[in-house]
Short mmCIF file of C-alpha atoms in Angstrom, two decimals:
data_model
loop_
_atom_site.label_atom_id
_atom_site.label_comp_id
_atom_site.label_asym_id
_atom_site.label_seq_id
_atom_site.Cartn_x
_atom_site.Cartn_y
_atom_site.Cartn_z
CA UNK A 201 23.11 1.44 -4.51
CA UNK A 202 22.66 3.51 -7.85
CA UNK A 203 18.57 2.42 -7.57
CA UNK A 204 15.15 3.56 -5.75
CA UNK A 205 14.01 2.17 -2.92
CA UNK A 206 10.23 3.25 -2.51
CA UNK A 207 7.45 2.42 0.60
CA UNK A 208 4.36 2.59 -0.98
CA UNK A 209 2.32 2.46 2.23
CA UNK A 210 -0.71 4.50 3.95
CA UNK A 211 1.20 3.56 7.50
CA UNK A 212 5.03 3.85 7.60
CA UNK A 213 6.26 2.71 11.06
CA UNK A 214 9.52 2.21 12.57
CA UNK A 215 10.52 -1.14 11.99
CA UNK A 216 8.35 -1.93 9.46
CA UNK A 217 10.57 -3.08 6.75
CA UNK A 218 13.34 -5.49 8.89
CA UNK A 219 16.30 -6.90 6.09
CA UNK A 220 18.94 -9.92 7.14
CA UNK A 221 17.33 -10.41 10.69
CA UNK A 222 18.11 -13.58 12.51
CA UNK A 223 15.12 -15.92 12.65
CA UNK A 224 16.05 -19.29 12.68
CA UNK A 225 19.79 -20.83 13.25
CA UNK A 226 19.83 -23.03 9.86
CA UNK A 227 21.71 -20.11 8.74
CA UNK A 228 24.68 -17.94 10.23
CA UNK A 229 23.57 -14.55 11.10
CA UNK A 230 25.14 -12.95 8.63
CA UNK A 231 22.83 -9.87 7.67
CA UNK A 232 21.82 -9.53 3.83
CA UNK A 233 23.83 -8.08 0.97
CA UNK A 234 22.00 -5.80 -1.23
CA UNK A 235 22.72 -4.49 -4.90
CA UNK A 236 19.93 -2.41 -6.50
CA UNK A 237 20.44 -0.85 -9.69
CA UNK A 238 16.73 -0.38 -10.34
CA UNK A 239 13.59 0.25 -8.13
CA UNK A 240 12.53 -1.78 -5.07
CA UNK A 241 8.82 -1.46 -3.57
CA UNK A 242 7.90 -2.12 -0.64
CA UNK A 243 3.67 -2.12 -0.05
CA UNK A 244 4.04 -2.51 3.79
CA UNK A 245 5.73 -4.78 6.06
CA UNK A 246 8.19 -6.67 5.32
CA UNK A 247 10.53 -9.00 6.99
CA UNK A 248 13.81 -10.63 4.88
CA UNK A 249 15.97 -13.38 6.79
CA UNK A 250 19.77 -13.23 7.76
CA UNK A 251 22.42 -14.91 4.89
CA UNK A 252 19.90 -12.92 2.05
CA UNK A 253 20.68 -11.40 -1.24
CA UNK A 254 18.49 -9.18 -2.79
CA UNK A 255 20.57 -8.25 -6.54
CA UNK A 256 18.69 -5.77 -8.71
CA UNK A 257 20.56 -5.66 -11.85
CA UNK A 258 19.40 -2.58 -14.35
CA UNK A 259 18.21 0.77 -14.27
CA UNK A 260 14.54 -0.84 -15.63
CA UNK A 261 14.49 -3.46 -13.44
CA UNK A 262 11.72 -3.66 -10.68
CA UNK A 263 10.72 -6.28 -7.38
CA UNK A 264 7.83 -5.40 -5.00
CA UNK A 265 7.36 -7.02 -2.39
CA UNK A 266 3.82 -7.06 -1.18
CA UNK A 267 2.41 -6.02 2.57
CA UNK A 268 3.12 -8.79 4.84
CA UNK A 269 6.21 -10.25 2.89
CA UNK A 270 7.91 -13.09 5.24
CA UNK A 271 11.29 -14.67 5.01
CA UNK A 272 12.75 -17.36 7.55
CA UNK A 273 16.70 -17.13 6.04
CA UNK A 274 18.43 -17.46 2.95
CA UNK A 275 16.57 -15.68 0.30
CA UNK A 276 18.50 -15.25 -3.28
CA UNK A 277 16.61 -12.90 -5.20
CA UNK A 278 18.21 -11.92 -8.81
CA UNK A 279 15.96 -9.37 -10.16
CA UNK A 280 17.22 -8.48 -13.97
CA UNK A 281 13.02 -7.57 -15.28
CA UNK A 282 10.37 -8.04 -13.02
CA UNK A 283 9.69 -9.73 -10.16
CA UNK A 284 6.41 -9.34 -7.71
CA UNK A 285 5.20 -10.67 -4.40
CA UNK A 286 1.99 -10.03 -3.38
CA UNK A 287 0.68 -9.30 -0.05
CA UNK A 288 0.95 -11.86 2.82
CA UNK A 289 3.79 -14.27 1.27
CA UNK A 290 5.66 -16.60 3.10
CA UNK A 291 8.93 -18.17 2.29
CA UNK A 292 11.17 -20.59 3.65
CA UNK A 293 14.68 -20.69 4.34
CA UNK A 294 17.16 -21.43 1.12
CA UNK A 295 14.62 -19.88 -1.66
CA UNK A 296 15.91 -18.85 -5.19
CA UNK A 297 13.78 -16.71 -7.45
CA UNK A 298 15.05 -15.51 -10.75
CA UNK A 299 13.51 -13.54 -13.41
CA UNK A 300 16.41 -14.16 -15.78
CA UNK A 301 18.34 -16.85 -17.22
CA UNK A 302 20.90 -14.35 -17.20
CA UNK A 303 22.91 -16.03 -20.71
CA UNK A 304 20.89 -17.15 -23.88
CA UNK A 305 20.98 -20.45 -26.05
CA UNK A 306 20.61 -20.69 -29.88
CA UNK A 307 19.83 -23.10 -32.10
CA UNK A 308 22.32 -24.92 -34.64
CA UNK A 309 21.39 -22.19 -36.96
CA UNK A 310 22.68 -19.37 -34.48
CA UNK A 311 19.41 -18.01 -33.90
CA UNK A 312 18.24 -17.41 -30.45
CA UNK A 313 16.03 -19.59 -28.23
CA UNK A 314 12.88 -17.49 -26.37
CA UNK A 315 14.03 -13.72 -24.85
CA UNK A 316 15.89 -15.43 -21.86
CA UNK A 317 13.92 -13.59 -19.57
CA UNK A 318 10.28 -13.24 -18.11
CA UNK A 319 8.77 -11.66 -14.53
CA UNK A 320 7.89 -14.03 -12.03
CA UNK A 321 4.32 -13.41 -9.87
CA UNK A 322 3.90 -14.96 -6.53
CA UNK A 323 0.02 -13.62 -6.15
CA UNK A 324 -1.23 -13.10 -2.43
CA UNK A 325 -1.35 -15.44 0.35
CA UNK A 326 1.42 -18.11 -1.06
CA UNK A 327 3.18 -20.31 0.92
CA UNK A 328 6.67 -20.87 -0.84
CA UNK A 329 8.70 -24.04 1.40
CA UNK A 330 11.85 -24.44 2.14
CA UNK A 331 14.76 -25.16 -0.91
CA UNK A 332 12.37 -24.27 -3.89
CA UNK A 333 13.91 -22.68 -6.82
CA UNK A 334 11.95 -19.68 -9.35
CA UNK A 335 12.54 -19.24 -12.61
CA UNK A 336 11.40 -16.73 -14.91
CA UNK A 337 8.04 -16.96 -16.57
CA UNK A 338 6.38 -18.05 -12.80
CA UNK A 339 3.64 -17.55 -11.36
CA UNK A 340 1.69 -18.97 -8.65
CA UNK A 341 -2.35 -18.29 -8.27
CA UNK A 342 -3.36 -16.76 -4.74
CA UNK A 343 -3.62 -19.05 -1.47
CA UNK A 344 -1.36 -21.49 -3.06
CA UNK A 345 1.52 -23.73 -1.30
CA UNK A 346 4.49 -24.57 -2.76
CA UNK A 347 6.42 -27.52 -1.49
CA UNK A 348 9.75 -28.08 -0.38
CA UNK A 349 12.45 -28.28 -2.97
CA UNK A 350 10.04 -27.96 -5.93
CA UNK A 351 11.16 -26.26 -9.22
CA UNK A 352 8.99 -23.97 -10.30
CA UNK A 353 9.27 -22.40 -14.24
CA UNK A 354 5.97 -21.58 -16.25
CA UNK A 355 2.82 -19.62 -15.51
CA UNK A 356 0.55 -22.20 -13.39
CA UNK A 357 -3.01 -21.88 -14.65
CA UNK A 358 -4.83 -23.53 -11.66
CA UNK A 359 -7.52 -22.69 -9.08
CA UNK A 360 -6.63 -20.92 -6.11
CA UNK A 361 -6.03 -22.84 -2.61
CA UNK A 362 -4.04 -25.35 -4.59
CA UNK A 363 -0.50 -27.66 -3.84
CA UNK A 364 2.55 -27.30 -6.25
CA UNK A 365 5.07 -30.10 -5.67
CA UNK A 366 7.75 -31.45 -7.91
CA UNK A 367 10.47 -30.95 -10.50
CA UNK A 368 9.44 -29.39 -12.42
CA UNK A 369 6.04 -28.63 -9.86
CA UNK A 370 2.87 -29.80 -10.61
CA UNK A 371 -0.51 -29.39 -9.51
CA UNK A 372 -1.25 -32.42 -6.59
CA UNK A 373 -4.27 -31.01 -4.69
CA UNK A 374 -6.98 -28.40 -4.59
CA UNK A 375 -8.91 -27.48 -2.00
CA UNK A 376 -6.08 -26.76 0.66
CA UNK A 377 -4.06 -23.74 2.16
CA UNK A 378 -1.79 -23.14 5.38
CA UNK A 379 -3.82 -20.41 7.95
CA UNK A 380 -0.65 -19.16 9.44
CA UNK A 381 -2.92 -18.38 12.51
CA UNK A 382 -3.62 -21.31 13.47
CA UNK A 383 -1.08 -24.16 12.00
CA UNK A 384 0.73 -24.83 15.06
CA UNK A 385 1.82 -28.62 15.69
CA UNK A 386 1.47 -30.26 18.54
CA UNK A 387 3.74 -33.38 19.78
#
């Protein structure tokens, strides 16, 4: 760990900031492994899943993760730019988010396609499900959900309190949002 690590919070608690703890048993508890070349913000609490990996790659490099940041297990993040959660994200077990495509293609005429790399925004109060994968150039509008095993790879221009679904995701509904206060099922 060459990097920063910086809690950029008006309360700092014991506790506060809890990386690879066992949550659900999907996923061995195995801790997290951690690689940060860059700088890592934390804005307040934050809570990162067993079986994690959290790989900041350059000196320039930077992921905050917002007050209230929830993980169930599984979390691969590959930080090489930018990448920022907002306060009160949730995500699900088996998540990917990358700010990189980490190699670049050219064309036939050896020039190269785009910069290969873009930060990735997950604004406040998103919902992220289980299995979805992030690419570079994301991001997600406050109060959003994502669902399960949706692809998600270009800046999504829609209202707030909307569903993302799909490969790639697309919008499928407005109007909607998970309370995680009270979103309890009952059988």
């Amino acid at each position: 760990m060459r990097g920063k690590v910086i809690i950029d919070s008006p309360v700092i608690t014991f506790g506060m900031i809890r990386l690879g703890i066992f949550i659900t048993n999907q996923y061995p508890n195995s801790g997290i492994r951690w690689h940060n070349q860059g700088t890592i913000v934390f804005k307040g609490r934050a809570a990162i899943g067993a079986n994690s990996a959290i790989t900041v790659l350059r000196e320039n490099s930077y992921l905050e993760f917002g007050d209230n940041f929830g993980n169930a297990a599984s979390l691969r993040l590959n930080c090489d730019y930018r990448i920022i959660f907002c306060k009160n994200v949730l995500i699900g077990w088996d998540v990917s988010v990358m700010d990189s495509a980490m190699h670049r293609i050219k064309d036939l005429d050896g020039n190269f396609l785009g910069k290969g790399y873009d930060e990735v925004i997950i604004e406040e109060n998103v919902w992220i499900a289980s299995q979805c994968l992030i690419l570079q150039g994301t991001r997600v509008p406050a109060y959003s959900i994502v669902a399960a095993r949706s692809l998600l790879n270009k800046h999504y221009n829609i209202p707030t309190y909307s569903l993302l679904a799909g490969i790639p995701a697309r919008l499928i509904k407005t109007g909607v949002y998970r309370d995680i206060n009270d979103d309890k099922i009952l059988i």
